[in-house]
XYZ file of C-alpha atoms in Angstrom:
546
model
C 33.380 293.507 65.302
C 30.611 295.042 63.388
C 30.717 295.988 59.812
C 31.845 299.472 58.535
C 29.145 301.724 57.558
C 29.362 304.790 55.286
C 29.575 308.115 57.103
C 27.192 310.957 57.377
C 28.587 314.382 57.679
C 26.249 317.405 59.074
C 26.599 320.895 57.552
C 25.063 323.567 59.695
C 26.297 326.863 60.183
C 26.697 327.635 63.886
C 25.854 324.465 65.453
C 28.318 322.438 67.669
C 29.712 319.292 66.061
C 28.561 320.200 62.487
C 30.478 321.842 59.610
C 29.966 325.450 58.953
C 30.193 325.059 55.070
C 29.814 322.394 52.503
C 33.419 322.762 51.487
C 34.428 321.865 54.774
C 32.590 318.708 54.738
C 33.441 317.747 51.185
C 37.035 318.005 52.055
C 36.646 316.224 55.281
C 34.494 313.614 53.748
C 35.761 309.876 52.783
C 34.680 308.285 49.813
C 30.912 306.948 50.045
C 30.139 309.471 52.634
C 26.709 311.422 52.643
C 26.475 314.937 53.417
C 23.352 316.210 54.885
C 22.828 319.951 54.620
C 20.735 322.243 56.823
C 18.550 324.877 55.213
C 20.007 328.124 53.990
C 21.818 329.692 50.966
C 25.542 328.395 50.509
C 27.536 330.739 48.086
C 30.052 328.071 47.446
C 31.488 326.300 44.056
C 33.301 322.908 43.786
C 35.197 320.748 41.236
C 35.006 317.033 42.277
C 37.424 314.931 40.624
C 37.001 310.827 41.295
C 35.100 311.538 44.290
C 32.331 309.153 45.385
C 29.684 311.179 47.472
C 25.866 311.861 48.233
C 24.809 315.519 48.965
C 21.455 316.010 50.216
C 19.144 318.593 51.791
C 18.271 317.788 55.508
C 14.574 316.604 55.831
C 12.278 319.661 55.150
C 14.925 321.960 54.561
C 15.450 324.186 51.519
C 19.104 324.564 50.532
C 20.452 326.588 48.050
C 23.961 326.247 46.288
C 24.552 329.512 44.962
C 27.178 330.145 42.651
C 25.941 333.166 40.699
C 28.840 335.066 41.544
C 31.292 332.940 39.885
C 32.043 332.929 36.047
C 32.672 329.210 36.366
C 30.295 326.012 36.907
C 28.777 325.974 40.445
C 29.198 322.199 40.713
C 32.070 320.475 38.244
C 32.366 316.813 38.584
C 34.785 314.475 36.815
C 35.010 310.749 37.401
C 33.419 308.801 40.339
C 30.139 308.964 41.682
C 27.780 312.117 42.727
C 24.123 311.975 44.276
C 22.576 315.208 44.713
C 19.115 315.149 46.361
C 16.711 317.931 47.084
C 19.203 320.807 46.562
C 18.671 323.988 44.532
C 21.729 324.656 42.481
C 22.007 328.280 40.803
C 24.726 329.806 38.534
C 26.001 332.496 36.353
C 27.297 329.934 33.616
C 26.567 326.171 34.154
C 25.103 324.830 37.260
C 26.101 321.156 37.044
C 28.650 320.245 34.739
C 29.519 316.528 34.505
C 32.089 314.242 32.569
C 32.673 310.916 32.901
C 30.919 310.523 36.163
C 27.954 308.531 37.496
C 25.803 311.507 38.327
C 22.233 311.366 40.019
C 20.105 314.155 40.584
C 17.018 313.764 42.427
C 14.343 316.301 42.988
C 16.690 319.314 42.613
C 16.082 322.678 41.159
C 18.617 324.077 38.732
C 19.015 327.285 37.048
C 21.870 329.370 35.123
C 21.916 332.656 33.666
C 24.345 332.239 30.961
C 24.771 328.440 30.157
C 23.082 325.177 30.170
C 21.723 324.377 33.475
C 22.960 320.705 33.401
C 25.582 319.613 31.196
C 26.437 315.749 30.992
C 29.094 314.556 28.697
C 30.787 311.161 28.453
C 28.916 309.584 31.297
C 27.947 305.835 31.126
C 25.089 306.273 33.404
C 23.128 309.343 34.738
C 19.934 309.862 36.204
C 17.827 312.984 36.546
C 14.683 312.349 38.385
C 11.942 314.862 39.700
C 14.065 317.662 38.905
C 13.070 321.382 37.950
C 14.983 323.127 35.554
C 14.538 326.957 34.360
C 16.050 330.156 33.714
C 19.111 328.927 31.666
C 20.510 329.548 28.119
C 19.661 325.587 27.750
C 17.900 323.239 29.928
C 19.948 320.032 29.922
C 22.685 319.157 27.621
C 23.416 315.403 27.046
C 26.407 314.536 24.802
C 28.172 310.790 24.378
C 26.068 309.443 27.316
C 23.536 307.105 28.421
C 21.107 307.321 31.280
C 17.724 308.330 32.140
C 15.636 311.757 32.363
C 12.354 310.957 34.158
C 9.599 313.310 35.350
C 11.506 316.440 35.051
C 10.150 319.870 34.407
C 12.125 321.886 31.842
C 10.816 325.437 31.136
C 11.483 329.133 30.572
C 14.858 328.953 28.833
C 16.470 331.214 26.333
C 17.698 328.430 23.793
C 16.786 324.647 23.487
C 15.120 322.804 26.267
C 16.789 319.413 26.170
C 19.625 319.109 23.716
C 20.996 315.446 23.059
C 23.979 314.852 20.566
C 26.899 312.900 19.785
C 25.488 309.375 19.705
C 23.907 310.022 23.345
C 21.071 307.707 23.872
C 19.360 308.280 27.136
C 15.541 307.541 28.006
C 13.678 310.724 28.346
C 10.204 309.496 30.254
C 7.202 311.957 31.426
C 9.013 315.232 31.094
C 7.336 318.730 30.555
C 9.318 320.973 28.245
C 7.707 324.654 27.891
C 8.585 328.030 27.258
C 11.692 327.708 25.186
C 13.198 330.527 23.065
C 14.185 328.092 20.426
C 13.411 324.167 20.430
C 11.948 322.253 22.880
C 14.218 319.297 22.079
C 17.160 319.246 19.904
C 18.361 315.693 18.680
C 21.711 315.964 16.808
C 24.821 314.025 15.518
C 23.644 310.345 15.560
C 21.605 310.801 18.672
C 19.503 307.850 19.658
C 17.200 308.673 22.608
C 13.912 307.086 23.417
C 11.356 309.738 24.351
C 8.039 308.758 25.969
C 5.355 310.051 27.411
C 6.741 313.768 27.244
C 4.782 316.858 26.854
C 6.488 319.980 24.856
C 4.790 323.163 24.348
C 5.465 327.063 23.872
C 8.520 326.958 21.815
C 9.780 329.531 19.365
C 11.104 326.991 17.073
C 10.272 323.298 16.490
C 8.833 321.538 19.071
C 11.394 318.528 18.603
C 14.085 318.878 16.095
C 16.085 316.055 14.541
C 19.143 316.439 12.631
C 22.529 315.026 11.782
C 21.732 311.301 11.123
C 19.961 310.986 14.588
C 17.519 308.212 14.867
C 15.250 308.772 18.002
C 12.187 306.636 19.050
C 9.299 309.110 20.091
C 6.358 307.673 21.822
C 3.066 309.126 23.027
C 4.728 312.500 23.276
C 2.460 315.553 22.795
C 3.829 318.746 20.972
C 1.267 321.625 20.997
C 1.088 325.304 20.808
C 4.542 326.100 19.380
C 5.639 328.657 16.741
C 7.548 326.169 14.741
C 6.734 322.661 13.480
C 5.534 320.235 15.758
C 8.381 317.890 14.756
C 11.282 318.347 12.122
C 13.447 315.658 10.763
C 16.632 316.658 8.710
C 18.109 314.620 5.714
C 19.284 311.113 6.481
C 17.594 311.077 9.930
C 15.285 308.188 10.877
C 13.831 306.458 13.989
C 10.276 306.115 14.736
C 7.168 308.379 15.818
C 4.523 306.345 17.666
C 0.974 307.931 18.560
C 2.274 311.434 19.207
C -0.509 314.272 18.873
C 1.013 317.441 17.180
C -1.725 320.467 17.903
C -1.506 324.023 17.238
C 1.855 323.982 15.509
C 3.151 325.683 12.223
C 2.777 323.974 8.868
C 3.471 321.130 8.083
C 3.194 319.884 11.811
C 5.792 316.997 10.905
C 8.223 318.507 8.743
C 10.411 315.716 6.676
C 13.248 316.864 4.739
C 14.181 315.172 1.621
C 16.132 311.990 2.621
C 14.408 311.705 6.251
C 13.087 308.253 6.835
C 11.382 307.911 10.280
C 8.483 305.524 10.650
C 5.468 307.431 11.800
C 2.695 305.380 13.600
C -0.489 307.397 13.730
C -3.223 305.553 15.856
C -6.554 305.374 13.855
C -9.288 307.610 15.343
C -11.168 304.321 16.963
C -7.879 303.197 18.275
C -7.314 306.835 19.591
C -10.882 306.539 21.306
C -9.922 303.348 22.703
C -6.655 304.231 24.337
C -8.550 307.502 25.334
C -10.486 305.930 28.188
C -10.421 302.021 28.164
C -6.859 302.208 27.182
C -5.917 304.369 30.209
C -7.884 302.200 32.308
C -6.145 299.093 31.107
C -2.840 300.710 31.539
C -3.665 301.480 35.137
C -4.753 297.807 35.440
C -1.319 296.768 33.954
C 0.686 298.536 36.809
C 2.099 295.924 39.355
C 0.149 295.525 42.670
C -1.910 298.482 43.591
C -5.190 296.559 43.755
C -6.977 298.981 46.263
C -5.477 301.968 44.572
C -6.902 300.874 41.328
C -10.372 300.195 42.624
C -10.222 303.757 44.103
C -9.401 305.436 40.846
C -12.035 303.455 38.798
C -14.680 304.542 41.646
C -13.732 308.100 40.936
C -13.942 307.471 37.265
C -17.348 306.014 37.362
C -18.511 308.463 39.429
C -17.356 311.321 37.185
C -19.080 309.357 34.256
C -22.265 308.887 35.975
C -22.628 312.559 36.594
C -22.189 313.497 33.303
C -24.893 311.101 32.197
C -27.004 312.525 34.827
C -26.141 316.185 33.462
C -26.762 315.374 30.141
C -30.512 313.894 31.130
C -31.307 317.270 32.836
C -30.889 315.732 36.426
C -29.191 317.142 39.264
C -25.614 316.874 39.851
C -23.754 317.751 43.034
C -20.376 319.559 43.316
C -17.551 317.253 42.868
C -14.415 318.050 44.005
C -11.423 316.226 41.627
C -8.582 317.141 44.238
C -7.138 313.784 46.100
C -4.746 312.953 48.820
C -2.269 310.238 48.032
C -0.612 308.552 51.163
C 1.889 306.001 51.381
C 5.668 305.485 51.046
C 8.057 306.485 48.270
C 8.367 304.386 45.281
C 4.801 303.203 45.293
C 3.485 304.462 41.989
C 2.015 307.628 43.175
C 3.636 309.592 40.397
C 2.489 307.327 37.746
C -1.038 307.061 39.001
C -1.232 311.147 39.334
C -0.298 311.067 35.636
C -2.766 308.775 34.445
C -5.650 310.242 36.567
C -5.092 313.680 34.773
C -5.234 311.864 31.361
C -8.686 310.209 32.580
C -9.950 313.478 33.667
C -8.919 315.002 30.170
C -10.725 312.340 28.419
C -13.839 312.554 30.347
C -14.173 316.112 29.499
C -13.342 317.366 33.171
C -9.876 318.790 32.357
C -9.283 320.546 29.062
C -5.580 319.946 28.674
C -4.849 317.100 31.256
C -1.069 318.388 31.508
C 0.942 317.151 34.575
C 3.201 319.073 36.592
C 5.114 317.818 39.444
C 6.125 320.188 42.406
C 7.858 320.402 45.834
C 8.183 322.731 48.491
C 10.994 324.489 46.708
C 8.776 325.474 43.925
C 6.158 326.901 45.751
C 7.954 328.523 48.914
C 9.838 332.034 48.422
C 12.091 333.747 50.764
C 10.429 336.724 52.229
C 6.491 337.442 53.083
C 4.480 337.829 49.971
C 6.974 336.041 47.717
C 5.497 332.398 48.296
C 1.944 333.454 47.212
C 3.262 334.792 44.200
C 5.414 331.688 43.483
C 2.214 329.531 44.390
C -0.107 331.515 42.121
C 2.068 331.223 39.147
C 2.600 327.759 39.600
C -0.947 326.889 40.242
C -2.065 329.159 36.977
C 0.245 327.182 34.775
C -1.461 324.004 35.707
C -5.095 325.295 34.849
C -6.576 322.580 32.864
C -4.201 319.862 34.105
C -2.820 318.235 37.290
C -0.675 319.979 39.974
C 0.959 317.309 42.028
C 2.686 318.118 45.097
C 4.894 315.528 46.389
C 6.136 315.309 49.840
C 3.392 318.188 50.878
C 3.770 317.715 54.455
C 7.192 319.575 54.188
C 4.972 322.976 53.626
C 3.494 322.589 57.170
C 6.903 321.316 58.814
C 8.858 324.563 60.525
C 12.377 324.611 58.966
C 13.859 326.998 61.496
C 14.445 330.110 59.135
C 12.451 332.382 61.165
C 9.680 332.797 58.754
C 6.603 330.218 58.297
C 6.511 330.562 54.405
C 5.048 327.294 54.095
C 1.900 328.199 55.959
C 1.535 331.098 53.657
C 1.685 328.618 50.498
C -0.972 326.133 52.021
C -3.129 329.389 52.651
C -2.797 330.342 49.093
C -3.484 326.682 47.729
C -6.758 326.679 50.107
C -8.260 329.614 48.132
C -7.218 328.751 44.827
C -8.261 325.298 44.909
C -11.810 326.515 45.861
C -11.756 329.519 43.280
C -10.726 326.900 40.367
C -12.192 323.884 41.607
C -13.555 322.890 38.005
C -10.513 323.760 36.237
C -7.691 321.782 37.974
C -7.101 318.555 39.680
C -4.532 319.123 42.814
C -2.899 315.966 44.198
C -1.005 315.994 47.554
C 1.133 313.014 48.297
C 3.361 312.116 51.045
C 3.845 309.620 54.202
C 0.546 308.652 55.893
C 1.466 309.995 59.227
C 3.152 313.113 57.999
C -0.030 314.176 55.838
C -2.339 314.271 59.011
C -0.227 317.215 60.204
C -0.266 318.950 56.756
C -4.030 318.548 56.725
C -4.446 320.336 59.781
C -2.291 323.197 58.912
C -5.335 325.184 57.633
C -9.078 324.679 58.535
C -10.461 324.416 55.204
C -7.751 322.239 53.837
C -8.906 318.853 54.389
C -12.690 319.615 52.686
C -11.097 320.686 49.568
C -10.041 317.044 48.647
C -12.751 314.258 47.415
C -10.691 311.226 48.567
C -7.805 309.991 50.020
C -6.061 307.055 48.672
C -3.465 304.838 50.365
C -0.632 303.273 48.675
C 0.638 300.039 50.213
C 4.080 298.930 49.974
C 4.909 296.464 47.496
C 5.374 292.978 48.250
C 8.329 290.983 47.457
C 6.661 289.150 44.620
C 5.475 292.412 43.250
C 8.984 293.822 43.459
C 10.335 290.765 41.637
C 7.618 291.208 38.704
C 8.905 295.006 38.616
C 12.546 293.906 38.226
C 11.198 291.219 35.532
C 9.514 293.811 33.675
C 12.555 296.180 33.544
C 14.698 293.428 32.287
C 12.181 292.752 29.379
C 12.100 296.513 28.644
C 15.825 296.573 28.423
C 16.136 293.367 26.327
C 17.730 291.485 29.271
C 17.037 287.998 30.491
C 17.115 286.893 34.097
C 18.199 283.260 34.502
C 16.065 281.158 36.466
C 18.091 280.679 39.650
C 18.272 284.926 39.910
C 14.528 284.843 41.144
C 14.885 283.072 44.530
C 18.017 285.528 45.245
C 15.529 288.590 44.268
C 12.964 287.357 46.638
C 15.128 286.837 49.397
C 16.571 290.065 49.067
C 13.430 292.069 48.972
C 12.112 290.011 51.792
C 15.151 291.351 53.886
C 14.797 294.933 53.065
C 10.677 295.194 52.781
C 9.762 297.443 55.861
C 13.219 298.289 56.862
C 13.864 302.035 57.439
C 14.719 303.923 54.078
C 12.976 300.846 52.077
C 12.311 302.529 48.386
C 9.604 299.935 47.166
C 10.193 300.268 43.062
C 13.414 302.497 43.681
C 14.752 299.414 45.419
C 13.575 297.310 42.525
C 15.486 299.634 39.930
C 18.428 299.905 42.267
C 18.602 295.922 42.562
C 18.451 295.914 38.523
C 20.699 298.811 37.620
C 23.120 296.886 40.064
C 22.902 293.610 38.162
C 23.486 295.342 34.911
C 26.493 297.231 36.427
C 27.916 293.619 37.732
C 27.194 292.087 34.145
C 29.349 294.870 32.604
C 32.248 294.249 34.808
C 31.926 290.650 34.313
C 31.995 290.814 30.590
C 34.536 293.057 30.519
C 36.598 290.760 32.273
C 36.048 287.765 29.435
C 38.937 289.046 27.163
C 36.739 288.705 24.270
C 33.747 289.880 22.395
C 30.769 288.618 24.371
C 27.924 286.785 22.353
C 24.566 288.137 21.966
C 23.280 285.417 24.483
C 25.768 286.579 27.014
C 25.058 290.391 26.638
C 21.368 289.492 27.322
C 21.661 287.526 30.071
C 21.901 288.455 33.944
C 23.187 285.645 36.026
C 22.751 284.647 39.585
C 26.588 286.160 40.194
C 25.151 289.227 38.704
C 21.976 289.506 41.220
C 24.397 288.291 44.176
C 26.729 291.323 43.655
C 23.935 293.640 43.216
C 22.059 292.672 46.508
C 24.851 291.439 48.867
């Protein structure tokens, strides 16, 4: 007898053996099932209570869950577990409303006309990763919840971009917030988020506003080109502001009300210069593994630096493209390296702003002829002076069966724009090694636009163990010594297997161990000691990896 596995249900209207609607599949799905959705627009709304489901777009498909005709949330979730991957969710009011649920949104595009695009309340754990959120009254609202918002793009909302309140303490890492009718971030009522490596711009109010006894930690976050103060702290608010540039803002750039007590750490000019180039290269070197990748990036930096010295000496300098191809499996650090590369180009004077924007097929491809060229051009122009990172770029050249090859239109538009603006932007395309060959063949001039291809190899089991150890240290956890052989054995088993996620599997293992620890400590019947709260045991790791 074989072990039971979770089911996968296919939604594909008109296809034999598949479900005609997402609703049909949801009703039929057992807990822990995956619903794979073929390309198309689905005018459906859902209320899920105590369900455990994964819903994802089929490979290369553009899937739109359209609730714009309803006066309630497109997707309302309470209790249980929900993962949404690669799906566009549109709404008249709230697109995704989550309460007391373990929620994950990955590579989703979310919009709402009259409310928050994403509302998260009372969730012990949630993750928003590489999502694009726009066209809403508020971008993301988080209340009384813990989780992580990473590499998300929140823009063009009529109110606040990101609202965190009621004691919520999420991590907000590597996000871009731009074009807000009010504030970029509003942190209120005892909020305790950690905000790191973000970029906030084009807000009518303050870039980041802190109110009602909130104590955020804000590190290496740039606020620029805003109509209000760069950051404002209300009475009785504290926290820490560390190495955060505030540029082209109203005065004072850092507005502290009477009774506000944040600790502000501003690096000296010398320290800033060191962080500028040498610090960025050091940060690159500190990444786990990736020895060949680091060498390639350093070679590019060396060439740019020498060309600048030659130019200043009056010597001839050839035309150099700053566009790159990153190949390799998911979870190998491509996004992090691309972001660092943009910062390096800024410090070298090659790019004016160094801002970073990550997009995928759905951000570039429209629904009719001509729409795609317009969408692609708008995204490209917003990235001038910075880095445009196209993840899973091969999906642009993959036919979707929808009757129009709009991905090809996006590629053709990109080829022209990359040539016209080759000194103003760095375009990085990323994807699986084999798939990227087909992408480069989609236009005769595409391959020649890129200076170099950098291959990202899979992490080894020792690399993955080191990643878990770093996650534990950053989270103030201790791994018992006997957890390490268990983790190495687990990574040995899954490395190279179908669906292997590299660093994503490392994070999944760490989060699983944390969850197992929580369940174990809750069963003690007493308040755990500090050492117990910090320690992840072999039993915790075994539960997470079995």
